[in-house]
Coordinates of C-alpha atoms and ligand atoms in Angstrom, one line a residue:
X30 CA -65.0 -79.8 -19.6
X31 CA -62.5 -78.8 -17.6
X32 CA -59.3 -80.6 -18.7
X33 CA -57.5 -82.9 -16.2
X34 CA -55.2 -81.5 -13.6
X35 CA -51.6 -82.1 -15.2
X36 CA -49.3 -84.3 -12.1
X37 CA -45.5 -83.8 -12.2
X38 CA -43.0 -85.9 -9.8
X39 CA -40.0 -84.3 -9.0
X40 CA -36.9 -86.0 -7.9
X41 CA -34.5 -83.2 -5.8
X42 CA -37.5 -81.4 -5.3
X43 CA -35.7 -79.7 -1.6
X44 CA -32.8 -79.0 -3.7
X45 CA -32.2 -75.5 -5.5
X46 CA -34.0 -76.2 -9.1
X47 CA -36.5 -78.5 -7.4
X48 CA -37.9 -75.9 -5.4
X49 CA -38.2 -73.1 -8.1
X50 CA -39.7 -75.5 -10.3
X51 CA -42.3 -76.9 -8.0
X52 CA -43.2 -72.9 -7.3
X53 CA -43.6 -72.2 -10.9
X54 CA -45.8 -75.8 -11.8
X55 CA -47.7 -74.9 -8.8
X56 CA -48.4 -71.8 -10.1
X57 CA -49.6 -73.4 -13.3
X58 CA -51.9 -75.9 -11.8
X59 CA -49.7 -79.1 -11.6
X60 CA -50.5 -81.6 -8.9
X61 CA -46.8 -81.9 -8.1
X62 CA -44.9 -85.2 -5.9
X63 CA -41.5 -84.8 -4.6
X64 CA -38.9 -87.4 -4.1
X65 CA -37.3 -87.0 -0.9
X66 CA -34.8 -89.2 0.1
X67 CA -34.4 -90.1 4.2
X68 CA -32.1 -88.2 6.4
X69 CA -32.2 -87.6 10.2
X70 CA -33.3 -84.5 9.6
X71 CA -35.6 -83.4 7.0
X72 CA -34.4 -80.4 4.5
X73 CA -37.3 -78.7 3.5
X74 CA -36.0 -75.0 3.8
X75 CA -35.8 -73.9 0.1
X76 CA -39.3 -75.1 -0.4
X77 CA -40.7 -73.9 2.9
X78 CA -43.0 -71.7 0.6
X79 CA -45.0 -74.4 -1.2
X80 CA -44.2 -77.4 1.3
X81 CA -48.2 -77.6 2.1
X82 CA -49.3 -78.2 -1.3
X83 CA -46.5 -80.9 -2.1
X84 CA -47.0 -84.7 -1.3
X85 CA -43.9 -85.6 -0.5
X86 CA -42.7 -89.5 -1.4
X87 CA -39.7 -91.1 0.4
X88 CA -37.2 -92.5 -2.3
X89 CA -33.4 -92.3 -3.3
X90 CA -31.7 -92.4 -6.6
X91 CA -30.0 -95.8 -5.1
X92 CA -33.1 -97.8 -4.9
X93 CA -34.9 -98.3 -8.2
X94 CA -37.9 -100.1 -6.2
X95 CA -38.1 -96.6 -4.3
X96 CA -38.5 -95.2 -7.3
X97 CA -41.1 -98.1 -8.9
X98 CA -42.8 -97.4 -5.7
X99 CA -43.2 -93.6 -6.1
X100 CA -44.0 -93.4 -10.1
X101 CA -46.9 -96.1 -9.3
X102 CA -47.9 -94.0 -6.3
X103 CA -48.1 -90.7 -8.3
X104 CA -48.9 -91.9 -11.7
X105 CA -47.7 -88.6 -13.0
X106 CA -47.9 -86.9 -16.5
X107 CA -44.5 -85.5 -16.1
X108 CA -40.6 -86.9 -14.4
X109 CA -37.9 -84.2 -13.8
X110 CA -35.3 -86.0 -12.6
X111 CA -33.2 -82.9 -10.8
X112 CA -31.5 -85.3 -8.2
X113 CA -27.8 -85.8 -8.2
X114 CA -24.6 -85.8 -6.2
X115 CA -24.0 -82.0 -7.6
X116 CA -21.4 -80.4 -6.2
X117 CA -18.5 -81.1 -8.6
X118 CA -15.6 -80.4 -6.3
X119 CA -16.9 -83.6 -4.0
X120 CA -16.6 -85.4 -7.0
X121 CA -13.2 -86.1 -7.2
X122 CA -13.0 -87.4 -3.2
X123 CA -16.6 -89.4 -4.0
X124 CA -16.1 -90.8 -7.5
X125 CA -17.6 -93.9 -6.7
X126 CA -21.1 -92.5 -5.0
X127 CA -21.2 -89.7 -7.3
X128 CA -21.4 -92.3 -10.4
X129 CA -23.6 -94.5 -8.7
X130 CA -26.6 -90.9 -8.0
X131 CA -25.5 -88.6 -11.3
X132 CA -25.2 -91.3 -13.6
X133 CA -26.6 -95.2 -12.8
X134 CA -29.6 -92.9 -10.5
X135 CA -30.5 -91.9 -14.1
X136 CA -30.6 -95.3 -16.0
X137 CA -32.5 -96.5 -12.3
X138 CA -35.3 -93.5 -13.1
X139 CA -36.0 -94.4 -16.3
X140 CA -36.1 -97.7 -16.5
X141 CA -38.4 -97.5 -13.4
X142 CA -40.8 -94.8 -16.1
X143 CA -40.0 -97.5 -18.7
X144 CA -41.8 -100.5 -16.9
X145 CA -44.6 -98.4 -14.6
X146 CA -45.4 -96.1 -17.6
X147 CA -43.4 -95.5 -20.9
X148 CA -46.0 -92.7 -21.9
X149 CA -44.9 -90.5 -19.0
X150 CA -42.7 -87.7 -19.9
X151 CA -38.9 -87.4 -18.7
X152 CA -36.8 -84.4 -17.7
X153 CA -32.9 -85.0 -17.5
X154 CA -31.2 -82.7 -15.9
X155 CA -27.8 -82.7 -17.7
X156 CA -24.7 -80.3 -17.4
X157 CA -22.5 -77.8 -19.4
X158 CA -20.1 -79.9 -16.8
X159 CA -19.8 -82.3 -20.1
X160 CA -18.6 -79.5 -22.2
X161 CA -15.4 -79.5 -19.7
X162 CA -12.4 -78.7 -21.7
X163 CA -14.1 -78.5 -25.0
X164 CA -12.2 -76.2 -27.3
X165 CA -15.5 -74.7 -28.9
X166 CA -16.8 -71.6 -27.8
X167 CA -19.6 -71.1 -27.5
X168 CA -21.1 -74.3 -27.1
X169 CA -24.2 -75.2 -28.5
X170 CA -25.8 -79.2 -28.7
X171 CA -23.1 -80.1 -31.3
X172 CA -20.2 -79.0 -29.6
X173 CA -18.1 -82.4 -28.6
X174 CA -18.5 -82.9 -24.7
X175 CA -14.9 -83.6 -22.8
X176 CA -16.0 -84.1 -19.2
X177 CA -13.4 -82.3 -16.7
X178 CA -14.3 -84.3 -13.4
X179 CA -15.9 -87.4 -12.0
X180 CA -19.6 -85.2 -12.2
X181 CA -19.0 -84.1 -15.5
X182 CA -18.3 -88.4 -16.5
X183 CA -21.1 -89.3 -14.8
X184 CA -23.3 -86.9 -16.3
X185 CA -22.6 -87.6 -19.7
X186 CA -23.5 -91.0 -18.8
X187 CA -27.0 -89.8 -17.6
X188 CA -27.3 -87.8 -21.0
X189 CA -26.7 -90.4 -23.1
X190 CA -28.6 -93.1 -21.5
X191 CA -31.6 -90.5 -21.5
X192 CA -31.0 -90.5 -25.6
X193 CA -30.5 -94.2 -25.3
X194 CA -34.1 -94.4 -23.8
X195 CA -35.5 -92.0 -26.1
X196 CA -34.1 -93.9 -29.0
X197 CA -34.7 -97.6 -27.9
X198 CA -37.8 -97.8 -26.5
X199 CA -39.9 -94.3 -28.3
X200 CA -39.7 -92.4 -24.8
X201 CA -40.7 -88.8 -24.8
X202 CA -37.2 -88.0 -22.8
X203 CA -35.7 -84.8 -22.9
X204 CA -32.4 -83.6 -21.4
X205 CA -31.7 -80.3 -20.5
X206 CA -27.9 -79.0 -20.9
X207 CA -27.7 -76.3 -18.3
X208 CA -25.1 -73.7 -17.9
X209 CA -24.5 -72.2 -14.5
X210 CA -27.6 -71.0 -12.7
X211 CA -27.8 -69.6 -9.2
X212 CA -30.3 -68.0 -6.6
X213 CA -30.9 -67.0 -3.0
X214 CA -31.3 -70.9 -2.7
X215 CA -28.0 -72.3 -4.2
X216 CA -26.0 -74.5 -2.1
X217 CA -23.2 -72.7 0.3
X218 CA -20.6 -75.0 -0.9
X219 CA -20.7 -73.3 -5.0
X220 CA -19.2 -70.5 -5.8
X221 CA -21.5 -67.7 -5.8
X222 CA -23.3 -68.5 -2.8
X223 CA -20.3 -68.5 -1.2
X224 CA -19.1 -65.1 -2.2
X225 CA -22.4 -63.6 -1.6
X226 CA -22.9 -65.1 2.0
X227 CA -19.3 -64.3 2.9
X228 CA -19.5 -60.7 1.8
X229 CA -22.4 -60.4 3.4
X230 CA -20.7 -61.2 6.6
X231 CA -18.0 -59.1 6.0
X232 CA -20.3 -56.3 5.7
X233 CA -22.0 -56.9 9.1
X234 CA -18.5 -57.6 11.0
X235 CA -19.5 -61.2 11.2
X236 CA -16.0 -62.0 9.6
X237 CA -13.2 -60.6 8.3
X238 CA -11.8 -62.6 4.9
X239 CA -12.7 -64.9 2.1
X240 CA -10.5 -68.1 0.8
X241 CA -11.0 -68.8 -2.7
X242 CA -9.6 -70.8 -5.1
X243 CA -9.4 -70.2 -8.7
X244 CA -10.6 -66.9 -9.7
X245 CA -10.2 -66.6 -13.1
X246 CA -12.7 -69.4 -14.4
X247 CA -15.4 -67.9 -16.3
X248 CA -19.1 -69.2 -16.1
X249 CA -21.8 -68.4 -18.0
X250 CA -24.2 -67.4 -14.6
X251 CA -28.3 -67.3 -14.8
X252 CA -30.8 -67.3 -12.6
X253 CA -32.3 -70.6 -11.2
X254 CA -36.1 -69.3 -11.4
X255 CA -35.4 -68.4 -15.4
X256 CA -34.2 -71.8 -15.9
X257 CA -37.0 -73.8 -14.5
X258 CA -39.3 -72.4 -17.3
X259 CA -37.3 -73.5 -20.1
X260 CA -37.4 -77.8 -18.5
X261 CA -41.0 -77.3 -18.2
X262 CA -41.1 -76.2 -22.2
X263 CA -38.9 -79.4 -23.4
X264 CA -41.5 -81.3 -21.9
X265 CA -44.2 -79.4 -23.8
X266 CA -43.1 -80.1 -27.3
X267 CA -44.3 -82.7 -30.3
X268 CA -41.2 -84.3 -30.5
X269 CA -38.0 -84.8 -27.2
X270 CA -35.1 -83.3 -27.5
X271 CA -31.8 -81.6 -26.3
X272 CA -31.4 -78.4 -25.3
X273 CA -28.4 -76.0 -24.4
X274 CA -29.8 -73.2 -21.8
X275 CA -27.7 -70.3 -20.9
X276 CA -27.1 -67.1 -21.0
X277 CA -24.7 -66.3 -23.9
X278 CA -22.8 -63.7 -21.8
X279 CA -19.5 -65.3 -19.6
X280 CA -17.6 -64.2 -16.2
X281 CA -14.8 -64.6 -14.3
X282 CA -15.3 -65.7 -10.8
X283 CA -13.2 -62.6 -9.7
X284 CA -15.6 -60.1 -11.9
X285 CA -18.5 -62.0 -9.2
X286 CA -16.2 -61.0 -6.8
X287 CA -15.9 -57.4 -7.6
X288 CA -19.9 -57.3 -8.3
X289 CA -21.1 -58.7 -5.1
X290 CA -18.4 -56.4 -2.8
X291 CA -19.2 -53.2 -4.8
X292 CA -23.1 -53.8 -3.9
X293 CA -22.1 -53.5 -0.3
X294 CA -19.8 -50.8 -0.9
X295 CA -16.4 -53.0 -0.1
X296 CA -13.0 -53.0 -1.6
X297 CA -12.9 -56.9 -2.7
X298 CA -9.2 -56.7 -2.5
X299 CA -9.0 -56.3 1.1
X300 CA -10.7 -59.3 2.0
X301 CA -10.3 -62.1 -0.6
X302 CA -7.4 -64.4 -0.4
X303 CA -6.3 -67.2 -2.8
X304 CA -6.2 -70.3 -0.9
X305 CA -4.4 -73.3 -2.9
X306 CA -5.8 -76.0 -1.5
X307 CA -9.3 -74.7 -2.9
X308 CA -7.7 -75.7 -6.4
X309 CA -9.2 -78.5 -8.1
X310 CA -7.4 -81.2 -9.6
X311 CA -8.4 -80.5 -12.8
X312 CA -11.1 -76.9 -13.6
X313 CA -12.9 -75.8 -16.1
X314 CA -11.8 -72.5 -17.7
X315 CA -14.5 -71.1 -19.8
X316 CA -18.4 -71.8 -20.6
X317 CA -20.4 -70.1 -22.8
X318 CA -24.1 -71.0 -24.1
X319 CA -24.9 -70.8 -27.9
X320 CA -28.6 -71.1 -26.9
X321 CA -30.0 -70.3 -30.1
X322 CA -31.6 -73.7 -30.1
X323 CA -33.9 -72.9 -27.4
X324 CA -34.5 -69.2 -28.3
X325 CA -36.1 -70.8 -31.5
X326 CA -37.8 -73.7 -30.5
X327 CA -39.1 -73.0 -26.8
X328 CA -39.2 -69.4 -27.4
X329 CA -37.0 -69.5 -24.1
X330 CA -34.9 -66.2 -23.1
X331 CA -33.4 -65.8 -19.5
X332 CA -34.9 -62.4 -17.9
X333 CA -32.6 -61.6 -15.1
X334 CA -28.8 -60.6 -16.0
X335 CA -25.6 -60.7 -14.3
X336 CA -25.7 -57.8 -12.2
X337 CA -29.5 -58.3 -11.1
X338 CA -28.4 -62.2 -10.3
X339 CA -25.5 -61.0 -8.1
X340 CA -27.7 -57.6 -6.6
X341 CA -30.5 -60.4 -5.5
X342 CA -28.1 -63.2 -3.7
X343 CA -26.4 -60.4 -2.0
X344 CA -29.2 -58.6 -0.5
X345 CA -31.1 -62.1 0.5
X346 CA -27.8 -62.8 2.3
X347 CA -27.8 -59.7 4.1
X348 CA -31.5 -59.8 5.3
X349 CA -31.4 -63.1 6.6
X350 CA -28.3 -62.7 8.5
X351 CA -29.7 -59.5 9.7
X352 CA -32.7 -61.4 10.9
X353 CA -30.2 -63.7 12.7
X354 CA -30.8 -67.1 10.6
Ligands
LIG648 P1 -28.8 -79.8 -5.5 O1 -29.4 -78.0 -4.8 O2 -27.5 -80.0 -4.9 O3 -30.1 -80.3 -5.3 C1 -29.7 -81.9 -5.4 C2 -31.4 -82.5 -4.9 O4 -31.0 -83.9 -4.6 C3 -31.1 -82.4 -3.4 O5 -32.6 -82.3 -3.2 C4 -30.7 -83.3 -2.9 O6 -31.1 -84.2 -2.0 C5 -30.9 -84.7 -4.0 N1 -30.6 -85.6 -4.0 C6 -28.9 -86.2 -4.1 N2 -28.7 -87.5 -3.7 C7 -30.0 -88.0 -3.9 C8 -30.4 -89.2 -3.7 N3 -29.4 -90.2 -4.2 N4 -31.7 -89.4 -4.1 C9 -32.7 -88.7 -4.4 N5 -32.3 -87.3 -4.2 C10 -30.7 -87.3 -4.0 O7 -29.0 -79.2 -7.2 P2 -29.7 -78.0 -7.9 O8 -28.6 -76.9 -8.6 O9 -30.7 -77.7 -7.8 O10 -29.6 -79.1 -9.6 C11 -30.4 -79.7 -10.0 C12 -29.9 -80.7 -11.0 O11 -29.6 -80.1 -11.8 C13 -28.8 -81.5 -10.4 O12 -28.7 -82.8 -11.0 C14 -27.8 -80.8 -10.8 O13 -26.7 -81.7 -11.1 C15 -28.2 -80.5 -12.1 N6 -27.6 -78.8 -12.7 C16 -27.5 -78.2 -12.0 C17 -27.0 -76.8 -12.6 C18 -26.6 -75.6 -11.3 O14 -26.0 -74.8 -12.1 N7 -27.4 -75.7 -10.5 C19 -26.4 -76.6 -13.9 C20 -26.6 -77.8 -14.8 C21 -27.0 -79.2 -14.0 P3 -31.0 -83.6 -0.4 O15 -32.0 -82.2 -0.4 O16 -31.3 -84.5 0.9 O17 -29.7 -83.3 -0.1
LIG649 O1 -17.4 -73.4 -9.1 C1 -14.4 -71.7 -8.9 C2 -14.1 -73.4 -9.2 O2 -18.7 -74.8 -7.6 C3 -17.5 -72.5 -10.3 C4 -22.6 -77.2 -10.2 O3 -24.2 -76.7 -10.3 O4 -22.4 -75.4 -12.0 C5 -22.0 -75.8 -11.0 O5 -20.5 -76.6 -11.1 C6 -15.8 -72.4 -10.4 C7 -15.0 -73.2 -10.8 O6 -19.8 -74.6 -9.7 C8 -14.1 -71.7 -5.0 O7 -13.2 -73.6 -9.9 C9 -12.9 -70.8 -7.2 O8 -14.1 -73.4 -11.8 O9 -19.4 -73.2 -8.2 P1 -19.5 -73.9 -8.9 P2 -19.5 -75.4 -11.1 O10 -18.1 -76.2 -10.7 O11 -19.4 -75.0 -12.1 C10 -22.4 -76.8 -13.1 C11 -23.0 -76.4 -14.4 C12 -23.3 -78.1 -12.5 O12 -23.6 -79.1 -13.1 C13 -22.8 -78.5 -11.3 O13 -23.9 -79.1 -10.6 O14 -15.6 -71.4 -9.3 N1 -13.9 -71.6 -7.6 N2 -13.0 -70.8 -5.5 C14 -14.5 -72.4 -6.3 N3 -15.6 -73.0 -6.0 C15 -16.1 -73.4 -5.6 N4 -17.1 -74.6 -4.9 N5 -15.2 -72.9 -4.2 C16 -14.5 -71.9 -4.0 O15 -14.2 -71.7 -2.8

């Protein structure tokens, strides 16, 4: 007998990770439902290649009834909660909103899962921002948390409420503590995409300078396409747990800039200006993952390295701009 087709509901399906996860699960034969919030204009560019194989459901992490409705319609085996106000920089001017969506939104969807079908496996998109100012490096599942932004604080709430639902109700709820991961589908406001897009514009004569804030911040940057596999692997385990996902190598923003401009044969020093207005009220200076638990239990390893990632993003931006997009 043919095994039953599995199904998944992805919140944040139109974002960077949601779109890569949809591609990944469709290739595995899943039926995919995507939660999409109401907007005056649809934002489906990231998911355009897979869009016709996705059933979109209207819903918002601010509206629990919409989550119950989506779960009843989709009847998924797995839920991946990727939706969030995900930009750290905007979490200072919008701290309450960030708490509502990125923090309390996790309770809303967990509670909806519990009420509709507590047997659904649940993935929560936790973040290395929860480590923030931790003195320990590299950071693993046992490292103390020290969030440094309203976003980091909200993610920490989401992380703990996921563990709490697991412990209170015996739900299969896993939390992936993912370090920064990027791709050509990354939002323009994040530093990597801001750099690769502007460098491409400079190369094509469409811009003259790139203004950045803290060039010394260090991040453990990986490729989003690699990281969605880890999310899926977490839900295929016998027992739910929390896993750090990262490459184990860290680079500064300055090094990212150097690599992007060098790929285009440009001297970054001629174009980059430090703009103090772009500094954050409290920044995270160093993030570095110790992903040994994931290597051992999930058999997961990243495939794309730093140089390859930078070049992939720069090339995609040059190509897009050359096409006039
Ligand atoms: P992203 O590109 O910003 O995508 C976020 C998605 O959430 C978007 O599709 C957005 O919808 C949706 N969304 C926002 N508010 C919502 C709401 N109230 N209700 C329903 N949907 C809402 O983020 P990402 O980089 O893919 O990250 C995915 C998740 O992983 C996020 O939770 C992020 O915080 C977390 N994370 C990311 C990283 C990373 O380096 N990328 C690392 C650790 C954790 P619209 O399309 O309508 O805006
Ligand atoms: O900043 C510095 C900035 O905004 C990285 C999200 O996906 O990863 C992401 O959060 C660093 C910071 O990402 C600019 O100060 C300098 O130190 O690209 P970012 P993030 O804050 O690390 C975590 C893991 C998540 O969970 C989040 O959802 O770069 N930086 N100059 C700048 N950053 C930005 N955005 N823009 C600048 O001009």
